[in-house]
Coordinates of C-alpha atoms and ligand atoms in Angstrom, one line a residue:
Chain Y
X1 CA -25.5 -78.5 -19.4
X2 CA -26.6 -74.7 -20.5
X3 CA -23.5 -73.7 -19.2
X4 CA -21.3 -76.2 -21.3
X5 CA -23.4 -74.9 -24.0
X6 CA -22.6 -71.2 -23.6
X7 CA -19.0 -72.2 -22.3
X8 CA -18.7 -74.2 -26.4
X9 CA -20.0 -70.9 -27.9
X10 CA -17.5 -69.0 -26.5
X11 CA -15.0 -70.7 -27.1
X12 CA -16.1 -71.4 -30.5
X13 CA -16.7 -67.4 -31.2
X14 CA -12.9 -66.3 -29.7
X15 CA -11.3 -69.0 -32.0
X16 CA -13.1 -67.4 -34.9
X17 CA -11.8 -63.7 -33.3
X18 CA -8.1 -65.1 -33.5
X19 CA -8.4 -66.7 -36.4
X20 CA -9.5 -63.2 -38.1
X21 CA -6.3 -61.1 -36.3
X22 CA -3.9 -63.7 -37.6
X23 CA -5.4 -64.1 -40.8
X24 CA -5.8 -59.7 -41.1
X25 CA -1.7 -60.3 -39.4
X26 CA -0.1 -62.4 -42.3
X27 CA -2.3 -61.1 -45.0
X28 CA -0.5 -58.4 -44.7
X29 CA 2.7 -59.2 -43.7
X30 CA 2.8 -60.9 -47.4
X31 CA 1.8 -57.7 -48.9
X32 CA 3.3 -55.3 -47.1
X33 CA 7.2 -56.2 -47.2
X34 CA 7.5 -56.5 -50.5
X35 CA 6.0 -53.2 -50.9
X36 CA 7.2 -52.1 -48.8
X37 CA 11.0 -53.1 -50.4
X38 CA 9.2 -51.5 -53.6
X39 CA 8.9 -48.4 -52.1
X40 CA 12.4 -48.1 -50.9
X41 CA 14.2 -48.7 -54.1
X42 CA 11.8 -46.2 -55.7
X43 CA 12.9 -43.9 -52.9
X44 CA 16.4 -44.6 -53.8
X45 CA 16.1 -44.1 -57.3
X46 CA 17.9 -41.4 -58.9
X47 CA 14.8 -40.6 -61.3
X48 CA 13.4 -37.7 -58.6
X49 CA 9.6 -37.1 -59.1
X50 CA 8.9 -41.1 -58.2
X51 CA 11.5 -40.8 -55.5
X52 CA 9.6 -37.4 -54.5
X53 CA 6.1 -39.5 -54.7
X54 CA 7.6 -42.1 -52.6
X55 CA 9.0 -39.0 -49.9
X56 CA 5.1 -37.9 -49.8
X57 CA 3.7 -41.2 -49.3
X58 CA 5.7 -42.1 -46.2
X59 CA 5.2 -38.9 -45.1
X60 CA 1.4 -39.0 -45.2
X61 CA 2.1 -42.5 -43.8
X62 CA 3.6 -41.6 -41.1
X63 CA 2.4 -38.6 -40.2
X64 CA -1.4 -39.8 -40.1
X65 CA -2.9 -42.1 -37.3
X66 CA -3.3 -45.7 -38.4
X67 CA -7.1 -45.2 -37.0
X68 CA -7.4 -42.2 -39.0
X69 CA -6.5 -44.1 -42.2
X70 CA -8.5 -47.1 -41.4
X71 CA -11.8 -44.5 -40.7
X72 CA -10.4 -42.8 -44.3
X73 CA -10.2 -46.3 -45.9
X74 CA -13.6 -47.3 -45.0
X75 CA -15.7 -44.1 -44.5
X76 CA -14.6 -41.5 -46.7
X77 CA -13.2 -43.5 -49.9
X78 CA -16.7 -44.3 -50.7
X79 CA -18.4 -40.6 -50.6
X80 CA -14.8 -39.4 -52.1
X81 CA -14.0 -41.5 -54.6
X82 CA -17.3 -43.9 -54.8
X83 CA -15.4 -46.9 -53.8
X84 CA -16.7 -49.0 -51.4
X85 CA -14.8 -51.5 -49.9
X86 CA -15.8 -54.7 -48.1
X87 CA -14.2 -54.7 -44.4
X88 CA -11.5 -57.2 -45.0
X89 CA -10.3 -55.4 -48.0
X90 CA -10.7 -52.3 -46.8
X91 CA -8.6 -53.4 -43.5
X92 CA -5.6 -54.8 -45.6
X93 CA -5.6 -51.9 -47.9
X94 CA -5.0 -49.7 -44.6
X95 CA -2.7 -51.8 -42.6
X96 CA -0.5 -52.5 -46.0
X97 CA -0.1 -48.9 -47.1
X98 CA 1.0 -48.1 -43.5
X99 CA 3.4 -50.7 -42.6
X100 CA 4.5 -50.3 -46.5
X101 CA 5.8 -46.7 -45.4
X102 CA 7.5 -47.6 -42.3
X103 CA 9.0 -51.0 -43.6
X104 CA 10.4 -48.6 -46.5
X105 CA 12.0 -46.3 -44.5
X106 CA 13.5 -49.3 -42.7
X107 CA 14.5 -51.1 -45.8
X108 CA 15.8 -47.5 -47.4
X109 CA 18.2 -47.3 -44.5
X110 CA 19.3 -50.9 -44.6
X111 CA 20.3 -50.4 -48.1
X112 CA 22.5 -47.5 -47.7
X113 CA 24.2 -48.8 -45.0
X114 CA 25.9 -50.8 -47.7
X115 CA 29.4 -49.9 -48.6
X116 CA 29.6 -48.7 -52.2
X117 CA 32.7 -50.8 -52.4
X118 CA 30.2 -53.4 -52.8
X119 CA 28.0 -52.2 -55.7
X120 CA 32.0 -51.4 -57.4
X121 CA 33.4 -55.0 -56.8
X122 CA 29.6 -56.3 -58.5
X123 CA 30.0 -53.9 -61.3
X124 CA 33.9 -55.0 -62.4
X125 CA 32.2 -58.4 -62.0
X126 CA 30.2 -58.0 -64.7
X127 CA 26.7 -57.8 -62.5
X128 CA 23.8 -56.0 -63.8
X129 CA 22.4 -53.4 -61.5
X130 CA 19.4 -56.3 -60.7
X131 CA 22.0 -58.6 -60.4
X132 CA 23.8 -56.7 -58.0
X133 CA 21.0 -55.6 -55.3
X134 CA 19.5 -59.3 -55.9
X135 CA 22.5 -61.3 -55.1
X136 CA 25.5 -58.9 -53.2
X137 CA 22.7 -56.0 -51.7
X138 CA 19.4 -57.0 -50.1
X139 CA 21.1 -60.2 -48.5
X140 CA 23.0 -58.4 -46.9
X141 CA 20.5 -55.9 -46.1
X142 CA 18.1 -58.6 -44.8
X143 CA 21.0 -59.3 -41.7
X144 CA 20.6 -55.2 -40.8
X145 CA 17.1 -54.7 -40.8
X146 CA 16.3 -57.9 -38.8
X147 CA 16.0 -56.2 -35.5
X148 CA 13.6 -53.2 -36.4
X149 CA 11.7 -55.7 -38.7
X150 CA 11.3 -57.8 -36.1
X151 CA 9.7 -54.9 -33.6
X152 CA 7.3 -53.6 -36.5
X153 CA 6.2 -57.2 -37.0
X154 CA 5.3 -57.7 -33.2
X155 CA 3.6 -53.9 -33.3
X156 CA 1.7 -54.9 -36.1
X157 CA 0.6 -57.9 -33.8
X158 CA -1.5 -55.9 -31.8
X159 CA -2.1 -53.2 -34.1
X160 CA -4.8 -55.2 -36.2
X161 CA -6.4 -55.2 -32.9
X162 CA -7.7 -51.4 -34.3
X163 CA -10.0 -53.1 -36.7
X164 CA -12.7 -52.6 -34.0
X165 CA -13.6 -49.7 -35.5
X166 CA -14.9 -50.8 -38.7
X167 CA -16.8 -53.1 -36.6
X168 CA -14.5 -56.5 -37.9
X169 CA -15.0 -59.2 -35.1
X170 CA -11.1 -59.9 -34.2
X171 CA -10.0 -61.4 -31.3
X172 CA -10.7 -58.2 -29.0
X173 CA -13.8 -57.1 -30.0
X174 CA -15.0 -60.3 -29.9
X175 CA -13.6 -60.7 -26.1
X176 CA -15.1 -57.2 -25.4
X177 CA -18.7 -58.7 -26.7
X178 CA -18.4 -61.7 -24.3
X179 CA -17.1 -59.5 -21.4
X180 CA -19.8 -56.9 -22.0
X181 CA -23.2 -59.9 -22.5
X182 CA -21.3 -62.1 -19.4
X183 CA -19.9 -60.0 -17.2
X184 CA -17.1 -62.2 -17.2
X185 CA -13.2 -61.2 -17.5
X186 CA -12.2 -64.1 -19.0
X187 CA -12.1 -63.5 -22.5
X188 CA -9.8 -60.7 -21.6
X189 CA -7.2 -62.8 -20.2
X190 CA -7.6 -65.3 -23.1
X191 CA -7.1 -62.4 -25.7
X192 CA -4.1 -61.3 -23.7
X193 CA -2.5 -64.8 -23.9
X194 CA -3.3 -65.1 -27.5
X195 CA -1.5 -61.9 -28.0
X196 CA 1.5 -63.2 -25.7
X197 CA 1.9 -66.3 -27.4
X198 CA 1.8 -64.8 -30.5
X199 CA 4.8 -62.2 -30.0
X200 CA 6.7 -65.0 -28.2
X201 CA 6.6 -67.2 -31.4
X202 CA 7.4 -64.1 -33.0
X203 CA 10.2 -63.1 -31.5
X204 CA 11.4 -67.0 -31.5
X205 CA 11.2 -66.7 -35.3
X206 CA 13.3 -64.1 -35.7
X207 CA 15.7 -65.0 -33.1
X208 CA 16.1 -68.2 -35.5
X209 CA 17.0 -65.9 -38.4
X210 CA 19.3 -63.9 -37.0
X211 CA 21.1 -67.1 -36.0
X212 CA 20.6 -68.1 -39.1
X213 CA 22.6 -64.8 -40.6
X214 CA 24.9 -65.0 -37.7
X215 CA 27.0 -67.3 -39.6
X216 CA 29.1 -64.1 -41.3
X217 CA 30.2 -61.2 -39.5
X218 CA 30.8 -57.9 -41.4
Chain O
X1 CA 48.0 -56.2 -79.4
X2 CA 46.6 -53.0 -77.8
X3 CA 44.9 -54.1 -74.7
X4 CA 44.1 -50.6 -73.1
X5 CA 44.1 -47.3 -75.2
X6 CA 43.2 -44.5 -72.9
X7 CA 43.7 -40.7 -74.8
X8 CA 43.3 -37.9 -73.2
X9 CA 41.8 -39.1 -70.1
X10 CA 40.1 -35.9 -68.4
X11 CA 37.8 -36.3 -65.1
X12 CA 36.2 -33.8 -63.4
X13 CA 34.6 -33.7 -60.1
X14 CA 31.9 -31.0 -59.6
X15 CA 34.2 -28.3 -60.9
X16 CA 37.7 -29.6 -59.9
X17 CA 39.1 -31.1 -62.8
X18 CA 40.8 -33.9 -61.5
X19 CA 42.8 -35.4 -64.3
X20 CA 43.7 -32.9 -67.2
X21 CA 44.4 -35.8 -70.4
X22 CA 46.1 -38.8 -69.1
X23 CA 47.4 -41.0 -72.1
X24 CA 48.1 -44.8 -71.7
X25 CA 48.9 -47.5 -73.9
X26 CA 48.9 -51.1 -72.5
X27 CA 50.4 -53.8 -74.9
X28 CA 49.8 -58.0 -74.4
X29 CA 51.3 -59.2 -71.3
X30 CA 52.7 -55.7 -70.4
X31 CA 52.9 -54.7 -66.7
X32 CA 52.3 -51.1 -65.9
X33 CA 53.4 -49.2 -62.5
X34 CA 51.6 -46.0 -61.4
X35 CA 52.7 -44.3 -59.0
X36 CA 52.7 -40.6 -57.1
X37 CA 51.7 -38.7 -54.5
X38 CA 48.5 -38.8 -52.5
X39 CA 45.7 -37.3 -54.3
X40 CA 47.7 -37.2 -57.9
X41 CA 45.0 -38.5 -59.4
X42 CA 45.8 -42.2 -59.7
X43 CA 42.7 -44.3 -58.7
X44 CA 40.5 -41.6 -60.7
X45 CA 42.6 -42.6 -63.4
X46 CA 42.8 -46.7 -63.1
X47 CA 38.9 -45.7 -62.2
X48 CA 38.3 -44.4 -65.5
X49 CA 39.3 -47.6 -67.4
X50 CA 36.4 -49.6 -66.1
X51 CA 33.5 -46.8 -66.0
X52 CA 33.5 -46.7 -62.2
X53 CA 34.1 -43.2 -62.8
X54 CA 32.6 -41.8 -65.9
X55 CA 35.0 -39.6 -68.1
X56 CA 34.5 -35.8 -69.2
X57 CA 37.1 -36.0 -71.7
X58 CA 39.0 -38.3 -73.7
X59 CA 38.3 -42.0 -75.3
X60 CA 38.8 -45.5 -73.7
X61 CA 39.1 -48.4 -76.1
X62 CA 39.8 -52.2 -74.5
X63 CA 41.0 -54.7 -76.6
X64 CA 39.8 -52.7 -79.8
X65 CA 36.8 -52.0 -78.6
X66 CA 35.5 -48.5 -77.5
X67 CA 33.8 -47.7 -74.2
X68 CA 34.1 -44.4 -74.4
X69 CA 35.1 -41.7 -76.7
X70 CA 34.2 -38.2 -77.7
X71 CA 31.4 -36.7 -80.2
X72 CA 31.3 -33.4 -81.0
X73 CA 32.9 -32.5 -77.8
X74 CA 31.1 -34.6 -76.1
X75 CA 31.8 -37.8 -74.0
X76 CA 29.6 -40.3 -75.2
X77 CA 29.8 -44.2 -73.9
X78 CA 28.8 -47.5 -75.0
X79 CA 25.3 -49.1 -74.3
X80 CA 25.1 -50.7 -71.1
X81 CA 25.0 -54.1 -71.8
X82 CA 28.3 -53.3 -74.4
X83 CA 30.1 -51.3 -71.9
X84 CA 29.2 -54.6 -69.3
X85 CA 30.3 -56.5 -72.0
X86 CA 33.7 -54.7 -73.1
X87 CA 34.7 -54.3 -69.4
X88 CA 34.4 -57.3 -68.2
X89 CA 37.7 -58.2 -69.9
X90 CA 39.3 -56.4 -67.3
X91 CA 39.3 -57.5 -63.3
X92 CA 40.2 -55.1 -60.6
X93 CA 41.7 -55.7 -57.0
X94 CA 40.9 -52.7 -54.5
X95 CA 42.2 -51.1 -51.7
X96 CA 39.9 -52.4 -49.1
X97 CA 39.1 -55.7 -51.0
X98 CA 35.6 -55.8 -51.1
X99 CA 34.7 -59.4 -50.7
X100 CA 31.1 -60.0 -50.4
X101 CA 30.8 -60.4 -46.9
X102 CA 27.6 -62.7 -46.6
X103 CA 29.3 -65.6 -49.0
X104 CA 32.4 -67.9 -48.3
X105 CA 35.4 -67.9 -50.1
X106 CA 34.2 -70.0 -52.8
X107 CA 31.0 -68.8 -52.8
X108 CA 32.7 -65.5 -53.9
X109 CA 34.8 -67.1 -56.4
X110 CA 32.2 -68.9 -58.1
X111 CA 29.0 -66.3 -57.8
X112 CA 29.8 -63.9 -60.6
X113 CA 30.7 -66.6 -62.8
X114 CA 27.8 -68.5 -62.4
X115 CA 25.5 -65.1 -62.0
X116 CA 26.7 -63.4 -65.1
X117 CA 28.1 -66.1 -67.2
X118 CA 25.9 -68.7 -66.8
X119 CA 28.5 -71.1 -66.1
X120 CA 27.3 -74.4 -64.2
X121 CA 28.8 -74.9 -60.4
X122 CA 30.6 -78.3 -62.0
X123 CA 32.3 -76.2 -64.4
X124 CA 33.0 -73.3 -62.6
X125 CA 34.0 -75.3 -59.2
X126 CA 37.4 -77.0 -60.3
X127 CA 38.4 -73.7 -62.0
X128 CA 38.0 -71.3 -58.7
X129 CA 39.7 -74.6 -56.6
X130 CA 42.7 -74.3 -58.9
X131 CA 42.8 -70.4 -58.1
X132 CA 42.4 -71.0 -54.4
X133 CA 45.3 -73.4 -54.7
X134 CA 47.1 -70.8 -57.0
X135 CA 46.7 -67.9 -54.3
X136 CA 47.6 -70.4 -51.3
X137 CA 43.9 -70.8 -49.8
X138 CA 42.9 -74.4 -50.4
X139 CA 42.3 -74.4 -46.9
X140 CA 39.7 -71.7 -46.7
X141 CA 37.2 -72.4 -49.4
X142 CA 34.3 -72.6 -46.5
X143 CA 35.7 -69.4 -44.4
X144 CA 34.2 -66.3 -44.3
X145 CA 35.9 -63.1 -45.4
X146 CA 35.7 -61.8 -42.1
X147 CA 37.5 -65.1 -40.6
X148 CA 41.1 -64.3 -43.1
X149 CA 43.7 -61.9 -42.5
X150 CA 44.1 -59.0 -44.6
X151 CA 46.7 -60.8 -46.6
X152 CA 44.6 -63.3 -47.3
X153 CA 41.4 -61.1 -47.9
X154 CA 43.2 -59.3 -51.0
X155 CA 44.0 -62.8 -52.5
X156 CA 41.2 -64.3 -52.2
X157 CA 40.2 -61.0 -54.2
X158 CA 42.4 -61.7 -56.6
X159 CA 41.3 -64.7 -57.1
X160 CA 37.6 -63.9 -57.5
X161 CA 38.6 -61.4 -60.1
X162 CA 41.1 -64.0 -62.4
X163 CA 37.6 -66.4 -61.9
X164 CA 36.2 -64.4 -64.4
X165 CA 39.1 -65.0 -66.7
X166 CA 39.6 -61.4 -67.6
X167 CA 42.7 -60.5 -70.0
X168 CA 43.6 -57.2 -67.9
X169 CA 44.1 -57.0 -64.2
X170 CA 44.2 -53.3 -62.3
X171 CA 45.1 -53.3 -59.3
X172 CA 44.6 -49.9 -57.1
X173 CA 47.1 -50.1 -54.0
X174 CA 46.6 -53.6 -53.2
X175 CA 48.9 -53.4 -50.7
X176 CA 48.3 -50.6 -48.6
X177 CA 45.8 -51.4 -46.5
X178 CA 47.7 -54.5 -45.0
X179 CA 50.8 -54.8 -42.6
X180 CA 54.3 -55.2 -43.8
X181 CA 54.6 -58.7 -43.0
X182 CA 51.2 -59.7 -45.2
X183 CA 52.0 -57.8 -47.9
X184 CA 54.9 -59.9 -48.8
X185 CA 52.1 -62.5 -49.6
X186 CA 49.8 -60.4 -52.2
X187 CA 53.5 -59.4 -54.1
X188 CA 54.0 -63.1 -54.6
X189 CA 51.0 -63.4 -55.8
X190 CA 51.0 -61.1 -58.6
X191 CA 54.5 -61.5 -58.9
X192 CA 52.8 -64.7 -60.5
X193 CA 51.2 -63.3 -62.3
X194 CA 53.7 -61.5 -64.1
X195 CA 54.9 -64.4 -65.3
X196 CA 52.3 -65.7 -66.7
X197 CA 51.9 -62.5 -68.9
X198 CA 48.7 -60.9 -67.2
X199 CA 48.2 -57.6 -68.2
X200 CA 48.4 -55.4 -65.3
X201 CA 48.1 -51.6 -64.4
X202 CA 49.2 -51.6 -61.1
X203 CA 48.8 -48.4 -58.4
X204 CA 51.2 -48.3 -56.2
X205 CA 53.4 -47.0 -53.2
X206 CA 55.7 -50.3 -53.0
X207 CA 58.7 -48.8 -55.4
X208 CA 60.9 -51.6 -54.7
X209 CA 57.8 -54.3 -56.3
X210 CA 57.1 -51.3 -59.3
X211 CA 61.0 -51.7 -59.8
X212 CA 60.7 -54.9 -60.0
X213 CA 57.8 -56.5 -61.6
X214 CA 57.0 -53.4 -63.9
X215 CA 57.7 -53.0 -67.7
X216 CA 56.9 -49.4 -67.8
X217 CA 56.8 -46.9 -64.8
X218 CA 54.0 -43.9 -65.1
X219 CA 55.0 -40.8 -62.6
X220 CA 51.3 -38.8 -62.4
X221 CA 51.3 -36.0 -60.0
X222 CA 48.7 -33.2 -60.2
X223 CA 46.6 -35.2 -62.8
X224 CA 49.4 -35.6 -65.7
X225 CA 52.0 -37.8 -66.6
X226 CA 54.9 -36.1 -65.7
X227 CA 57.3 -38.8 -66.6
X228 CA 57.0 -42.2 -68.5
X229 CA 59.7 -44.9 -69.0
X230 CA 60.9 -48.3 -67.9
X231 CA 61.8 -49.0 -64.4
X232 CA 65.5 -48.3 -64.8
X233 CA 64.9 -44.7 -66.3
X234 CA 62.6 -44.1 -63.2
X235 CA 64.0 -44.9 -60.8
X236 CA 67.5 -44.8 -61.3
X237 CA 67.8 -41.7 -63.3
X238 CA 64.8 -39.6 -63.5
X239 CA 64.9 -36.4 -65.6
X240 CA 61.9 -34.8 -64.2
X241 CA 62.8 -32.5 -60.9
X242 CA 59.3 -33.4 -60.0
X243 CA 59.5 -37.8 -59.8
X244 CA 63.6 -37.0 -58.0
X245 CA 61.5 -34.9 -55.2
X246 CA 58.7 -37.7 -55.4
X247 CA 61.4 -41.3 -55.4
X248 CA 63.5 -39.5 -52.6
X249 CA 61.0 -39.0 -50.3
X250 CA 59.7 -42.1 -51.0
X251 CA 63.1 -43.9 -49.9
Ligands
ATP301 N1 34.1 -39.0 -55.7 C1 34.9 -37.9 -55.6 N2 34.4 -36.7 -55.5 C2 35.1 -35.6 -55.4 N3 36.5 -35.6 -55.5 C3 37.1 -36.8 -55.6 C4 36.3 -38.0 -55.7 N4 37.2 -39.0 -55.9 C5 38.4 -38.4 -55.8 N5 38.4 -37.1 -55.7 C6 39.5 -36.1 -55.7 O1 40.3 -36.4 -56.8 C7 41.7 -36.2 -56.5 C8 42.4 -37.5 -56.9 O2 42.0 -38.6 -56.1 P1 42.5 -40.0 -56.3 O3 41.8 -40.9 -55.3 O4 42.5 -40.4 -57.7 O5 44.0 -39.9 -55.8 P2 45.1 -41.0 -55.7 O6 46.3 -40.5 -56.5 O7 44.6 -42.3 -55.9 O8 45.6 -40.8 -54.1 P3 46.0 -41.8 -53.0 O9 47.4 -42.2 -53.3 O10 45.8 -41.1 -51.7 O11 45.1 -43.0 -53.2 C9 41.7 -36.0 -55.0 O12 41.9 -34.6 -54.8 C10 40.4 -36.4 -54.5 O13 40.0 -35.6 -53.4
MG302 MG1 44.2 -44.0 -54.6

């Protein structure tokens, strides 16, 4: 019976662990790819000290650890700046200014992969420049960036996993508690599954869209 | 009625100056030829008409209404949303087509119409069916650019441009980036339109179609006119040593 017990409880305490990566996962997908597309046409823009802003940003991005930024995020901001965040936030913040920078860079190169002959036939159309990146640009941009979207979406998968370190209970730390009180490898396994499943449904997604855009060939 | 007024047309790139005062005149229903060699300064030119290129001397006015002209030395153009405005009177074929790749035929006939003129699908649908008929692709309405021949890529262009009921068409080498035997098709096509008394600028390398279809015949070589006139003069007696060089090694 105890055993049941303790089997219920752990159970109970690795759904709550997933349902915090997932939820930390499409929080900030939804941010971040928009932002992400922000930052890109930013970058493009002809008006230089934004662009220039936008040139730092990725670099800093980038050039940083994730874990650093998370530690930065949490830790410092509060002594720095005397803004404390709570752990979700601070989490999201992190992950979405990361991914922002490498989705952007993504997005950037997507965009000026598109012939200019494009952006001319718009213009003698009569399309504004909004009109023209809204309707003629990004969906065509959307069919070149699929692939490397579609790797930084599974990396971000596992990456959320680095909210250990502010002490968040996801999915692996969670599995690590269990592993550590039980001396049990289960949870392991369970939290490698979870992960496996997740990138399969993943990469099913985006094998969907790509059919999807598959339709026209360039 | 003027439909093009283009004085003194100068473009610069960087420091090469490009075309050094280009004059047209395009009347109602007029067809114009331009041709010369490679690099003349021809698609600058045609450029220039519809702000693809942006002018460093000289005034544009379409249909009465200036897009660009100079103050105090300087080139100065109309607001955006004017210049959107005024241009959009004029549609232009290119080279290498540029269909939207991502959208069906129709879908390319009947996007800036409904994007940019606010024009319902029911209204706008029978008019781009009647210009698919018009430019022989009834058939391909649901086919993707990349599915048609280059033949029918270009008139499927054409058509997209006359869905916007402009009052000008230019048309910068239509033909040269197809095969002999599709060309024949595009011709027809704005053989047609001829016609029906489209105005037309038309850069080309087919002398036989200039001969044939064009009112007046512009010779530009090194960024000039060198020599202007109707067909006849042009080609079958030129006075400039320059266009007899250009026509006979042409033939
Ligand atoms: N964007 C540009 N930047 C710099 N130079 C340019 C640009 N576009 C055109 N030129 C130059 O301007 C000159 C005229 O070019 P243009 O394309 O108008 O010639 P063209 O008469 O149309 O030639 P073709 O028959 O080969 O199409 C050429 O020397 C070309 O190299
Ligand atoms: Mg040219």
């Amino acid at each position: 019976m105890e055993n049941i017990d303790k089997l219920l409880e752990m159970v109970g305490l690795m759904f709550e662990g997933a349902g915090l990566t997932l939820e930390i996962f499409f929080t900030t997908l939804v941010f971040t790819l928009p932002l992400g597309l922000l930052v890109a046409l930013i970058r493009l823009s002809k008006f230089r000290p934004l662009s220039f802003l936008m040139e730092v940003y990725i670099w800093l991005m980038r050039g940083t650890p994730l874990m650093l930024q998370l530690l930065f995020i949490y830790y410092a901001l509060p002594i720095v700046a005397d803004i404390r965040l709570p752990d979700f936030s601070a989490a999201i913040i992190a992950f979405v200014l990361n991914y922002a920078a490498y989705f952007a860079e993504i997005f950037r190169g997507g965009i000026q992969s598109i012939e200019r002959g494009q952006y001319e036939a718009a213009k003698t159309l009569g399309m504004t420049y909004v009109q023209t990146m809204r309707r003629i640009v990004l969906p065509q941009v959307i069919k070149r960036v699929l692939a490397p979207v579609s790797n930084e979406t599974i990396t971000l998968v596992k990456d959320t996993s680095l909210v250990y370190v502010l002490a968040m209970n996801d999915l692996l730390r969670t599995a690590r508690t269990i592993v550590q009180r039980e001396f049990d490898m289960t949870p392991f396994l369970v939290a490698a599954v979870f992960y496996l499943v997740m990138t399969l449904v993943l990469t099913k997604v985006f094998k969907k869209l790509e059919q999807h855009y598959a339709v026209y060939d360039e | 009625m003027e439909m093009i007024k283009a004085v003194g047309i100068r473009k610069s790139f960087k420091d090469v100056e490009v075309l050094k005062g280009i004059d047209l005149t395009v009347n109602k229903g007029e067809v114009i030829a331009i041709i010369g060699t490679s690099g003349s300064g021809k698609s600058t030119f045609l450029r220039c008409l519809n702000r693809l290129e942006v002018i460093t001397g000289g005034s544009v006015t379409i249909e009465g209404e200036q897009l660009a002209g100079e103050e105090n030395g300087r080139v100065v153009y109309a607001s955006e949303a004017e210049a959107r405005r005024i241009c959009s009177k004029m549609g232009m074929v290119f080279q290498q087509f540029n269909l939207f790749p991502h959208m069906t035929v129709m879908e390319n006939l009947i996007e800036a119409p409904m994007i940019v003129k606010k024009m319902k699908r029911e209204e706008i649908l029978p008019i781009a069916e009647n210009l698919l008929a018009k430019v022989g692709l009834s058939a391909k309405a649901d086919s993707y650019p990349s599915q048609l021949s280059g033949g029918q890529k270009q008139r499927v262009a054409i058509a997209r441009a006359l869905a916007m009921s402009p009052d000008i068409m230019l048309f910068d080498e239509p033909t040269s980036a197809l095969d002999p035997e599709l060309t024949v098709e595009v011709l027809k096509t704005i053989r047609d339109l001829a016609k029906e008394k489209m105005t037309m600028v038309i850069v080309t390398h087919e002398m036989a179609f200039a001969r044939e279809v064009a009112n007046r015949v512009l010779f530009v070589d090194g960024g000039r006119v060198v020599e202007e006139g109707c067909p006849e003069e042009i080609f079958g007696n030129p006075k400039q040593e320059r266009t007899r060089a250009f026509l006979n090694n042409m033939l």
